[in-house]
């Protein structure tokens, strides 16, 4: 996923730091200089900030990102 493909109000799947499962957020802000997406979790309404590298179009894609992150830890 690329930052330029996103718009405010888009719904995307993200992998927040230290989370074991992806969550769905509504995009609130985009910060190009930091390559960061900020949004609100659709379930518990928490604000989440993540690098674009940890965003996906689907929950399946986001789960693959978690596996990739876990592989790096090993």
XYZ file of N, CA and C in Angstrom:
222
model
N 0.846 -1.170 0.000
C 0.000 0.000 0.000
C 0.894 1.236 0.000
N 0.467 2.261 -0.719
C 1.224 3.513 -0.794
C 0.398 4.652 -0.213
N 1.091 5.596 0.405
C 0.429 6.726 1.042
C -0.388 7.541 0.049
N 0.128 7.707 -1.174
C -0.578 8.521 -2.163
C -1.883 7.882 -2.644
N -2.069 6.576 -2.353
C -3.299 5.888 -2.731
C -4.428 6.098 -1.722
N -4.114 6.686 -0.575
C -5.101 6.848 0.493
C -5.714 8.242 0.495
N -6.946 8.300 0.985
C -7.665 9.561 1.170
C -8.245 9.587 2.574
N -8.507 10.764 3.092
C -9.160 10.883 4.386
C -10.517 10.200 4.306
N -10.850 9.445 5.338
C -12.116 8.730 5.378
C -12.049 7.305 4.858
N -10.942 6.921 4.203
C -10.791 5.542 3.734
C -10.764 4.590 4.924
N -11.242 3.381 4.698
C -11.195 2.327 5.710
C -10.105 1.343 5.285
N -9.120 1.143 6.176
C -8.002 0.245 5.866
C -7.718 -0.653 7.067
N -6.982 -1.713 6.811
C -6.526 -2.612 7.866
C -5.096 -2.256 8.236
N -4.812 -2.195 9.544
C -3.466 -1.843 9.997
C -2.998 -2.824 11.063
N -1.688 -2.838 11.258
C -1.069 -3.659 12.292
C -0.405 -2.709 13.293
N -1.119 -2.338 14.355
C -0.514 -1.448 15.350
C 0.649 -2.119 16.077
N 1.573 -1.320 16.548
C 2.734 -1.810 17.270
C 2.277 -2.650 18.455
N 2.876 -3.823 18.619
C 2.628 -4.771 19.709
C 1.256 -5.438 19.647
N 0.546 -5.317 18.570
C -0.735 -6.013 18.417
C -0.499 -7.359 17.739
N -1.293 -8.330 18.078
C -1.187 -9.666 17.507
C -2.211 -9.898 16.396
N -3.109 -8.928 16.204
C -4.089 -9.065 15.137
C -4.331 -7.707 14.490
N -4.698 -7.711 13.210
C -4.956 -6.453 12.505
C -6.264 -5.819 12.979
N -6.330 -4.508 12.858
C -7.556 -3.775 13.180
C -7.913 -2.878 11.997
N -9.178 -2.547 11.916
C -9.660 -1.703 10.832
C -9.794 -0.270 11.347
N -9.226 0.673 10.573
C -9.321 2.080 10.986
C -9.913 2.928 9.854
N -10.444 4.070 10.261
C -10.849 5.101 9.311
C -9.730 6.136 9.298
N -9.185 6.414 8.128
C -8.060 7.341 7.994
C -8.503 8.758 8.365
N -7.777 9.373 9.311
C -8.055 10.734 9.767
C -7.012 11.737 9.262
N -5.749 11.316 9.241
C -4.649 12.178 8.810
C -3.597 11.360 8.076
N -2.944 12.013 7.130
C -1.840 11.413 6.378
C -0.637 12.347 6.496
N 0.499 11.798 6.871
C 1.712 12.593 7.030
C 2.773 12.063 6.083
N 2.888 12.697 4.933
C 3.812 12.235 3.889
C 5.265 12.258 4.327
N 5.678 13.301 5.025
C 7.090 13.428 5.390
C 7.545 12.316 6.340
N 6.632 11.775 7.153
C 6.982 10.668 8.052
C 6.503 9.321 7.523
N 5.728 9.326 6.425
C 5.166 8.096 5.850
C 4.261 7.387 6.861
N 3.383 8.191 7.507
C 2.550 7.730 8.614
C 1.073 7.974 8.314
N 0.237 7.043 8.796
C -1.216 7.155 8.707
C -1.772 7.212 10.124
N -2.687 8.141 10.377
C -3.375 8.222 11.659
C -4.859 7.983 11.417
N -5.480 7.268 12.349
C -6.894 7.000 12.185
C -7.535 6.562 13.476
N -8.824 6.214 13.378
C -9.602 5.786 14.533
C -10.032 4.345 14.315
N -9.746 3.500 15.292
C -10.157 2.096 15.266
C -11.688 2.048 15.217
N -12.237 1.303 14.280
C -13.683 1.248 14.104
C -14.396 0.492 15.220
N -13.693 -0.378 15.942
C -14.319 -1.147 17.016
C -14.325 -0.388 18.344
N -13.133 -0.015 18.825
C -13.078 0.610 20.154
C -12.825 2.117 20.125
N -12.782 2.687 18.917
C -12.672 4.137 18.717
C -11.378 4.740 19.275
N -10.325 3.941 19.402
C -9.017 4.453 19.830
C -8.301 5.064 18.639
N -7.493 6.084 18.902
C -6.659 6.679 17.859
C -5.419 5.821 17.669
N -5.073 5.576 16.415
C -3.939 4.722 16.077
C -3.074 5.444 15.054
N -1.764 5.376 15.248
C -0.797 5.930 14.303
C 0.144 4.804 13.900
N 0.269 4.585 12.587
C 1.139 3.510 12.087
C 1.895 3.964 10.849
N 3.049 3.337 10.632
C 3.770 3.538 9.384
C 2.973 2.907 8.250
N 3.047 3.475 7.081
C 2.324 2.954 5.924
C 2.740 1.511 5.621
N 3.957 1.124 6.017
C 4.437 -0.244 5.803
C 3.588 -1.285 6.529
N 2.821 -0.869 7.524
C 2.011 -1.788 8.316
C 0.523 -1.619 8.029
N 0.197 -1.192 6.805
C -1.191 -1.010 6.381
C -1.495 -1.955 5.225
N -2.747 -2.448 5.200
C -3.160 -3.336 4.126
C -4.577 -3.042 3.663
N -4.889 -3.530 2.474
C -6.228 -3.341 1.919
C -7.241 -4.329 2.489
N -6.750 -5.430 3.049
C -7.647 -6.458 3.566
C -7.064 -7.035 4.851
N -7.905 -7.733 5.609
C -7.406 -8.354 6.834
C -6.390 -9.444 6.499
N -6.582 -10.133 5.382
C -5.644 -11.182 4.964
C -4.259 -10.593 4.707
N -4.230 -9.468 4.000
C -2.949 -8.794 3.725
C -2.298 -8.317 5.021
N -3.089 -7.786 5.941
C -2.555 -7.307 7.213
C -2.013 -8.460 8.055
N -2.678 -9.621 8.018
C -2.178 -10.785 8.745
C -0.808 -11.217 8.220
N -0.608 -11.099 6.911
C 0.694 -11.434 6.332
C 1.771 -10.496 6.876
N 1.413 -9.236 7.123
C 2.361 -8.281 7.694
C 2.757 -8.688 9.108
N 1.794 -9.208 9.876
C 2.093 -9.672 11.232
C 3.059 -10.848 11.168
N 2.810 -11.781 10.246
C 3.711 -12.922 10.098
C 5.113 -12.462 9.714
N 5.182 -11.475 8.837
C 6.471 -10.924 8.410
C 7.211 -10.302 9.604
N 6.476 -9.560 10.426
C 7.067 -8.936 11.609
C 7.545 -10.004 12.592
N 6.740 -11.045 12.802
C 7.120 -12.118 13.727
C 8.343 -12.875 13.222
N 8.470 -13.036 11.903
C 9.633 -13.704 11.338
C 10.913 -12.921 11.600
N 10.809 -11.598 11.595
C 11.985 -10.751 11.853
C 12.451 -10.884 13.298
N 11.518 -11.139 14.227
C 11.864 -11.261 15.633
C 12.619 -12.550 15.925
N 12.351 -13.582 15.118
C 12.968 -14.899 15.358
C 14.446 -14.911 15.050
